[in-house]
Amino acid sequence: MKNLLFASAILLFSFSSCSDELDCCVLEGNPQKWELVEMTGSFSPSITTGNDMDWQEYYILNTNTGKFTKSRTREGVETSASGTFVFNSTEEEHSIKLTYPSDNELIANCTGDLTEVLIIESENTLKGTWAPCDGPGLKYQRTNN
């Protein structure tokens, strides 16, 4: 029943709300890998990419199950966490809301809770929402696994 409800929600989302060029592209392909490609700091032009970033990171989104895994490698140590996600859409923006089952160091948000939001900028680009509260600006690109 739970899977049927989730599939129905995805179908409903895919036929509504997506009024711009995104065309609900994030629903296509499974699983999806989104890799961190750029970090920005508080001071312009503080932009780092590739191996110059403080860490390497990626998300795996499974649209069939509504589950994700986030992995980060920093100073040779890999840390991972998993949880669930939903797509949100308004006239202003499309986003993905990730929910973690417990607190951990990978949650990148301004609220201090168990959620994280990624803004869908294009069919191949996501943007983190940590920057407004002095976290780094994080940009992710969709890869071909």
Short mmCIF file of N, CA and C in Angstrom, two decimals:
data_model
loop_
_atom_site.label_atom_id
_atom_site.label_comp_id
_atom_site.label_asym_id
_atom_site.label_seq_id
_atom_site.Cartn_x
_atom_site.Cartn_y
_atom_site.Cartn_z
N MET A 1 0.82 -1.19 0.00
CA MET A 1 0.00 0.00 0.00
C MET A 1 0.87 1.25 0.00
N LYS A 2 1.93 1.22 0.83
CA LYS A 2 2.83 2.36 0.93
C LYS A 2 3.49 2.66 -0.42
N ASN A 3 3.94 1.58 -1.11
CA ASN A 3 4.56 1.75 -2.43
C ASN A 3 3.56 2.30 -3.44
N LEU A 4 2.31 1.85 -3.36
CA LEU A 4 1.28 2.34 -4.26
C LEU A 4 1.03 3.83 -4.04
N LEU A 5 0.99 4.25 -2.79
CA LEU A 5 0.80 5.67 -2.48
C LEU A 5 1.97 6.50 -3.01
N PHE A 6 3.20 5.99 -2.82
CA PHE A 6 4.37 6.72 -3.28
C PHE A 6 4.37 6.83 -4.80
N ALA A 7 4.07 5.72 -5.48
CA ALA A 7 4.02 5.74 -6.94
C ALA A 7 2.94 6.69 -7.43
N SER A 8 1.80 6.72 -6.76
CA SER A 8 0.72 7.63 -7.13
C SER A 8 1.14 9.08 -6.95
N ALA A 9 1.86 9.34 -5.86
CA ALA A 9 2.33 10.71 -5.62
C ALA A 9 3.31 11.16 -6.70
N ILE A 10 4.19 10.26 -7.11
CA ILE A 10 5.14 10.60 -8.17
C ILE A 10 4.40 10.85 -9.48
N LEU A 11 3.45 10.00 -9.79
CA LEU A 11 2.66 10.19 -11.01
C LEU A 11 1.90 11.51 -10.99
N LEU A 12 1.28 11.81 -9.86
CA LEU A 12 0.55 13.07 -9.72
C LEU A 12 1.49 14.25 -9.91
N PHE A 13 2.67 14.15 -9.27
CA PHE A 13 3.66 15.22 -9.41
C PHE A 13 4.08 15.39 -10.85
N SER A 14 4.27 14.28 -11.55
CA SER A 14 4.77 14.36 -12.92
C SER A 14 3.76 14.98 -13.88
N PHE A 15 2.48 14.95 -13.54
CA PHE A 15 1.47 15.53 -14.41
C PHE A 15 0.98 16.89 -13.95
N SER A 16 1.53 17.38 -12.86
CA SER A 16 1.14 18.70 -12.37
C SER A 16 2.37 19.48 -11.97
N SER A 17 2.22 20.72 -11.70
CA SER A 17 3.24 21.56 -11.07
C SER A 17 4.43 21.90 -11.95
N CYS A 18 4.83 21.07 -12.87
CA CYS A 18 6.05 21.31 -13.62
C CYS A 18 5.73 22.17 -14.82
N SER A 19 5.82 23.47 -14.61
CA SER A 19 5.39 24.36 -15.67
C SER A 19 6.55 24.98 -16.44
N ASP A 20 7.77 24.80 -15.99
CA ASP A 20 8.89 25.41 -16.70
C ASP A 20 9.68 24.37 -17.47
N GLU A 21 10.88 24.72 -17.88
CA GLU A 21 11.70 23.86 -18.73
C GLU A 21 12.13 22.55 -18.05
N LEU A 22 12.00 22.46 -16.75
CA LEU A 22 12.45 21.25 -16.08
C LEU A 22 11.66 20.03 -16.53
N ASP A 23 10.40 20.22 -16.84
CA ASP A 23 9.56 19.14 -17.34
C ASP A 23 9.66 17.90 -16.47
N CYS A 24 9.83 18.14 -15.17
CA CYS A 24 9.90 17.05 -14.19
C CYS A 24 11.02 16.06 -14.50
N CYS A 25 12.08 16.58 -15.07
CA CYS A 25 13.19 15.75 -15.51
C CYS A 25 13.79 14.92 -14.40
N VAL A 26 13.69 15.36 -13.16
CA VAL A 26 14.31 14.60 -12.08
C VAL A 26 13.63 13.28 -11.84
N LEU A 27 12.48 13.06 -12.44
CA LEU A 27 11.81 11.78 -12.27
C LEU A 27 12.31 10.74 -13.26
N GLU A 28 13.10 11.15 -14.23
CA GLU A 28 13.58 10.24 -15.25
C GLU A 28 14.88 9.58 -14.83
N GLY A 29 14.97 8.29 -15.00
CA GLY A 29 16.22 7.58 -14.71
C GLY A 29 16.28 7.14 -13.26
N ASN A 30 16.77 5.95 -13.05
CA ASN A 30 16.84 5.43 -11.71
C ASN A 30 17.92 4.36 -11.63
N PRO A 31 18.80 4.35 -10.67
CA PRO A 31 18.97 5.40 -9.67
C PRO A 31 19.70 6.60 -10.28
N GLN A 32 19.64 7.71 -9.58
CA GLN A 32 20.30 8.92 -10.04
C GLN A 32 21.48 9.23 -9.12
N LYS A 33 22.60 9.59 -9.71
CA LYS A 33 23.76 10.00 -8.92
C LYS A 33 23.98 11.48 -9.17
N TRP A 34 24.07 12.26 -8.08
CA TRP A 34 24.30 13.70 -8.12
C TRP A 34 25.59 13.98 -7.36
N GLU A 35 26.60 14.48 -8.07
CA GLU A 35 27.93 14.65 -7.50
C GLU A 35 28.25 16.12 -7.24
N LEU A 36 28.86 16.39 -6.09
CA LEU A 36 29.28 17.75 -5.76
C LEU A 36 30.38 18.19 -6.73
N VAL A 37 30.17 19.33 -7.39
CA VAL A 37 31.13 19.79 -8.38
C VAL A 37 31.68 21.18 -8.06
N GLU A 38 31.03 21.90 -7.14
CA GLU A 38 31.48 23.27 -6.86
C GLU A 38 31.09 23.68 -5.45
N MET A 39 32.02 24.33 -4.76
CA MET A 39 31.76 24.92 -3.44
C MET A 39 32.09 26.41 -3.53
N THR A 40 31.20 27.21 -2.95
CA THR A 40 31.48 28.64 -2.87
C THR A 40 31.49 29.05 -1.41
N GLY A 41 32.32 30.05 -1.11
CA GLY A 41 32.42 30.55 0.25
C GLY A 41 31.65 31.85 0.41
N SER A 42 31.81 32.45 1.56
CA SER A 42 31.09 33.68 1.88
C SER A 42 31.62 34.90 1.13
N PHE A 43 32.86 34.83 0.70
CA PHE A 43 33.48 35.99 0.06
C PHE A 43 33.71 35.73 -1.42
N SER A 44 33.25 36.63 -2.26
CA SER A 44 33.45 36.50 -3.72
C SER A 44 34.88 36.82 -4.05
N PRO A 45 35.44 36.23 -5.02
CA PRO A 45 34.99 35.06 -5.77
C PRO A 45 35.58 33.78 -5.21
N SER A 46 35.10 33.33 -4.11
CA SER A 46 35.60 32.13 -3.45
C SER A 46 34.89 30.89 -4.01
N ILE A 47 35.44 30.36 -5.10
CA ILE A 47 34.86 29.17 -5.74
C ILE A 47 35.94 28.10 -5.84
N THR A 48 35.62 26.89 -5.38
CA THR A 48 36.53 25.77 -5.54
C THR A 48 35.79 24.63 -6.24
N THR A 49 36.55 23.86 -7.01
CA THR A 49 35.99 22.74 -7.75
C THR A 49 36.93 21.54 -7.66
N GLY A 50 36.42 20.39 -8.05
CA GLY A 50 37.26 19.18 -8.14
C GLY A 50 37.96 18.84 -6.84
N ASN A 51 39.20 18.42 -6.95
CA ASN A 51 39.98 17.99 -5.79
C ASN A 51 40.36 19.14 -4.87
N ASP A 52 40.15 20.40 -5.30
CA ASP A 52 40.45 21.55 -4.44
C ASP A 52 39.37 21.80 -3.39
N MET A 53 38.21 21.14 -3.53
CA MET A 53 37.13 21.32 -2.56
C MET A 53 37.52 20.67 -1.23
N ASP A 54 36.91 21.14 -0.14
CA ASP A 54 37.20 20.59 1.19
C ASP A 54 36.83 19.13 1.32
N TRP A 55 35.86 18.67 0.55
CA TRP A 55 35.47 17.27 0.54
C TRP A 55 34.83 16.92 -0.80
N GLN A 56 34.71 15.62 -1.04
CA GLN A 56 34.01 15.09 -2.21
C GLN A 56 32.71 14.48 -1.69
N GLU A 57 31.64 14.60 -2.48
CA GLU A 57 30.34 14.16 -1.96
C GLU A 57 29.40 13.84 -3.11
N TYR A 58 28.46 12.92 -2.86
CA TYR A 58 27.43 12.63 -3.86
C TYR A 58 26.18 12.08 -3.18
N TYR A 59 25.07 12.19 -3.89
CA TYR A 59 23.80 11.61 -3.49
C TYR A 59 23.42 10.54 -4.51
N ILE A 60 22.81 9.47 -4.04
CA ILE A 60 22.16 8.50 -4.90
C ILE A 60 20.67 8.57 -4.55
N LEU A 61 19.85 8.93 -5.54
CA LEU A 61 18.40 9.01 -5.34
C LEU A 61 17.74 7.84 -6.05
N ASN A 62 16.91 7.12 -5.33
CA ASN A 62 16.16 6.02 -5.93
C ASN A 62 14.70 6.45 -6.00
N THR A 63 14.25 6.86 -7.18
CA THR A 63 12.89 7.38 -7.33
C THR A 63 11.83 6.29 -7.19
N ASN A 64 12.21 5.02 -7.35
CA ASN A 64 11.24 3.93 -7.17
C ASN A 64 10.85 3.75 -5.72
N THR A 65 11.79 3.99 -4.81
CA THR A 65 11.54 3.75 -3.39
C THR A 65 11.41 5.02 -2.57
N GLY A 66 11.84 6.16 -3.13
CA GLY A 66 11.84 7.41 -2.37
C GLY A 66 12.94 7.45 -1.33
N LYS A 67 14.00 6.68 -1.55
CA LYS A 67 15.12 6.63 -0.60
C LYS A 67 16.38 7.20 -1.25
N PHE A 68 17.26 7.73 -0.39
CA PHE A 68 18.53 8.28 -0.87
C PHE A 68 19.66 7.83 0.03
N THR A 69 20.87 7.93 -0.52
CA THR A 69 22.10 7.76 0.25
C THR A 69 23.00 8.94 -0.08
N LYS A 70 23.59 9.51 0.93
CA LYS A 70 24.55 10.60 0.75
C LYS A 70 25.89 10.10 1.27
N SER A 71 26.95 10.28 0.47
CA SER A 71 28.29 9.85 0.86
C SER A 71 29.25 11.02 0.73
N ARG A 72 30.11 11.17 1.72
CA ARG A 72 31.11 12.24 1.71
C ARG A 72 32.47 11.64 2.06
N THR A 73 33.49 12.05 1.28
CA THR A 73 34.86 11.65 1.57
C THR A 73 35.64 12.90 1.92
N ARG A 74 36.20 12.90 3.12
CA ARG A 74 36.99 14.04 3.61
C ARG A 74 38.24 13.50 4.27
N GLU A 75 39.39 13.96 3.78
CA GLU A 75 40.68 13.52 4.28
C GLU A 75 40.79 11.99 4.29
N GLY A 76 40.30 11.38 3.22
CA GLY A 76 40.41 9.94 3.05
C GLY A 76 39.40 9.10 3.82
N VAL A 77 38.51 9.74 4.58
CA VAL A 77 37.51 9.02 5.36
C VAL A 77 36.14 9.21 4.72
N GLU A 78 35.47 8.08 4.39
CA GLU A 78 34.14 8.15 3.78
C GLU A 78 33.08 7.97 4.85
N THR A 79 32.07 8.85 4.81
CA THR A 79 30.93 8.80 5.71
C THR A 79 29.67 8.76 4.87
N SER A 80 28.72 7.92 5.25
CA SER A 80 27.46 7.81 4.51
C SER A 80 26.27 7.87 5.44
N ALA A 81 25.15 8.32 4.89
CA ALA A 81 23.88 8.33 5.61
C ALA A 81 22.78 8.11 4.59
N SER A 82 21.67 7.54 5.04
CA SER A 82 20.54 7.27 4.16
C SER A 82 19.27 7.82 4.78
N GLY A 83 18.25 7.97 3.94
CA GLY A 83 16.97 8.44 4.41
C GLY A 83 15.96 8.41 3.29
N THR A 84 14.92 9.22 3.42
CA THR A 84 13.87 9.29 2.42
C THR A 84 13.81 10.69 1.83
N PHE A 85 13.17 10.80 0.66
CA PHE A 85 13.03 12.11 0.02
C PHE A 85 11.70 12.24 -0.68
N VAL A 86 11.30 13.49 -0.88
CA VAL A 86 10.11 13.83 -1.65
C VAL A 86 10.44 15.02 -2.54
N PHE A 87 9.75 15.12 -3.67
CA PHE A 87 9.87 16.27 -4.54
C PHE A 87 8.84 17.31 -4.11
N ASN A 88 9.25 18.57 -4.11
CA ASN A 88 8.34 19.67 -3.82
C ASN A 88 8.37 20.63 -5.00
N SER A 89 7.23 21.22 -5.30
CA SER A 89 7.17 22.13 -6.42
C SER A 89 6.23 23.28 -6.10
N THR A 90 6.70 24.50 -6.36
CA THR A 90 5.88 25.69 -6.27
C THR A 90 6.06 26.46 -7.57
N GLU A 91 5.35 27.56 -7.70
CA GLU A 91 5.54 28.39 -8.89
C GLU A 91 6.94 28.97 -8.93
N GLU A 92 7.54 29.18 -7.76
CA GLU A 92 8.87 29.81 -7.69
C GLU A 92 10.02 28.84 -7.92
N GLU A 93 9.89 27.59 -7.41
CA GLU A 93 11.01 26.67 -7.52
C GLU A 93 10.58 25.22 -7.35
N HIS A 94 11.45 24.35 -7.82
CA HIS A 94 11.30 22.91 -7.63
C HIS A 94 12.43 22.48 -6.70
N SER A 95 12.14 21.56 -5.79
CA SER A 95 13.17 21.14 -4.84
C SER A 95 12.97 19.69 -4.44
N ILE A 96 13.98 19.18 -3.76
CA ILE A 96 13.95 17.84 -3.20
C ILE A 96 14.19 17.99 -1.71
N LYS A 97 13.29 17.45 -0.90
CA LYS A 97 13.44 17.50 0.55
C LYS A 97 13.88 16.12 1.03
N LEU A 98 15.06 16.08 1.62
CA LEU A 98 15.63 14.85 2.15
C LEU A 98 15.38 14.80 3.65
N THR A 99 15.01 13.64 4.17
CA THR A 99 14.81 13.48 5.61
C THR A 99 15.67 12.33 6.09
N TYR A 100 16.47 12.62 7.10
CA TYR A 100 17.36 11.63 7.71
C TYR A 100 16.68 11.03 8.93
N PRO A 101 16.94 9.76 9.25
CA PRO A 101 16.29 9.14 10.41
C PRO A 101 16.89 9.58 11.75
N SER A 102 18.12 10.08 11.73
CA SER A 102 18.76 10.53 12.97
C SER A 102 19.81 11.59 12.63
N ASP A 103 20.23 12.30 13.64
CA ASP A 103 21.20 13.38 13.46
C ASP A 103 22.55 12.81 13.02
N ASN A 104 23.20 13.52 12.09
CA ASN A 104 24.56 13.14 11.69
C ASN A 104 25.23 14.34 11.05
N GLU A 105 26.53 14.26 10.88
CA GLU A 105 27.33 15.37 10.37
C GLU A 105 27.12 15.69 8.90
N LEU A 106 26.46 14.83 8.16
CA LEU A 106 26.24 15.06 6.73
C LEU A 106 25.08 15.99 6.42
N ILE A 107 24.21 16.24 7.37
CA ILE A 107 23.04 17.08 7.12
C ILE A 107 23.49 18.52 6.93
N ALA A 108 23.22 19.06 5.74
CA ALA A 108 23.65 20.42 5.39
C ALA A 108 22.43 21.32 5.34
N ASN A 109 22.14 21.98 6.45
CA ASN A 109 20.97 22.86 6.49
C ASN A 109 21.18 24.02 7.45
N CYS A 110 20.24 24.92 7.48
CA CYS A 110 20.28 26.07 8.38
C CYS A 110 19.37 25.88 9.59
N THR A 111 18.60 24.82 9.60
CA THR A 111 17.57 24.67 10.62
C THR A 111 17.96 23.79 11.80
N GLY A 112 19.00 22.97 11.64
CA GLY A 112 19.42 22.10 12.72
C GLY A 112 18.51 20.90 12.93
N ASP A 113 17.59 20.66 12.00
CA ASP A 113 16.72 19.49 12.13
C ASP A 113 17.23 18.36 11.24
N LEU A 114 16.39 17.38 10.98
CA LEU A 114 16.80 16.19 10.24
C LEU A 114 16.51 16.28 8.75
N THR A 115 16.26 17.49 8.24
CA THR A 115 15.94 17.65 6.82
C THR A 115 16.99 18.47 6.10
N GLU A 116 17.02 18.27 4.82
CA GLU A 116 17.93 19.00 3.94
C GLU A 116 17.16 19.26 2.65
N VAL A 117 17.33 20.45 2.08
CA VAL A 117 16.62 20.79 0.84
C VAL A 117 17.63 21.09 -0.25
N LEU A 118 17.38 20.51 -1.43
CA LEU A 118 18.19 20.78 -2.62
C LEU A 118 17.29 21.44 -3.65
N ILE A 119 17.70 22.59 -4.17
CA ILE A 119 16.94 23.29 -5.18
C ILE A 119 17.30 22.71 -6.55
N ILE A 120 16.28 22.42 -7.35
CA ILE A 120 16.50 21.90 -8.70
C ILE A 120 16.66 23.11 -9.63
N GLU A 121 17.89 23.36 -10.08
CA GLU A 121 18.15 24.49 -10.97
C GLU A 121 17.92 24.14 -12.43
N SER A 122 18.22 22.91 -12.80
CA SER A 122 18.01 22.43 -14.17
C SER A 122 17.95 20.92 -14.12
N GLU A 123 17.77 20.28 -15.25
CA GLU A 123 17.67 18.82 -15.25
C GLU A 123 18.96 18.15 -14.83
N ASN A 124 20.07 18.89 -14.82
CA ASN A 124 21.36 18.30 -14.44
C ASN A 124 22.04 19.02 -13.28
N THR A 125 21.36 19.98 -12.64
CA THR A 125 22.01 20.76 -11.59
C THR A 125 21.11 20.92 -10.37
N LEU A 126 21.67 20.62 -9.20
CA LEU A 126 21.02 20.86 -7.91
C LEU A 126 21.87 21.84 -7.13
N LYS A 127 21.22 22.62 -6.26
CA LYS A 127 21.94 23.58 -5.42
C LYS A 127 21.52 23.38 -3.98
N GLY A 128 22.51 23.29 -3.08
CA GLY A 128 22.23 23.17 -1.66
C GLY A 128 21.71 24.48 -1.10
N THR A 129 21.12 24.41 0.10
CA THR A 129 20.54 25.60 0.72
C THR A 129 21.22 25.96 2.04
N TRP A 130 22.44 25.57 2.19
CA TRP A 130 23.20 25.80 3.42
C TRP A 130 23.86 27.18 3.44
N ALA A 131 24.11 27.76 2.29
CA ALA A 131 24.87 29.01 2.18
C ALA A 131 24.29 30.20 2.96
N PRO A 132 22.97 30.40 3.02
CA PRO A 132 22.45 31.58 3.72
C PRO A 132 22.79 31.64 5.21
N CYS A 133 23.19 30.53 5.81
CA CYS A 133 23.55 30.56 7.23
C CYS A 133 25.03 30.22 7.42
N ASP A 134 25.86 30.77 6.55
CA ASP A 134 27.32 30.66 6.62
C ASP A 134 27.90 29.29 6.30
N GLY A 135 27.10 28.41 5.73
CA GLY A 135 27.64 27.16 5.21
C GLY A 135 28.15 27.42 3.81
N PRO A 136 28.86 26.50 3.23
CA PRO A 136 29.31 26.70 1.85
C PRO A 136 28.15 26.57 0.87
N GLY A 137 28.26 27.27 -0.26
CA GLY A 137 27.33 27.07 -1.36
C GLY A 137 27.74 25.78 -2.05
N LEU A 138 26.80 24.89 -2.26
CA LEU A 138 27.10 23.57 -2.83
C LEU A 138 26.32 23.38 -4.11
N LYS A 139 27.01 22.99 -5.18
CA LYS A 139 26.38 22.74 -6.47
C LYS A 139 26.67 21.31 -6.87
N TYR A 140 25.62 20.60 -7.33
CA TYR A 140 25.72 19.20 -7.70
C TYR A 140 25.34 19.03 -9.16
N GLN A 141 26.02 18.12 -9.84
CA GLN A 141 25.72 17.77 -11.22
C GLN A 141 25.27 16.32 -11.29
N ARG A 142 24.30 16.06 -12.11
CA ARG A 142 23.85 14.68 -12.32
C ARG A 142 24.88 13.97 -13.19
N THR A 143 25.26 12.77 -12.79
CA THR A 143 26.26 12.00 -13.54
C THR A 143 25.59 10.77 -14.14
N ASN A 144 26.31 10.09 -14.97
CA ASN A 144 25.81 8.87 -15.59
C ASN A 144 26.27 7.65 -14.81
N ASN A 145 26.14 7.72 -13.49
CA ASN A 145 26.53 6.63 -12.58
C ASN A 145 27.85 6.10 -12.98
#
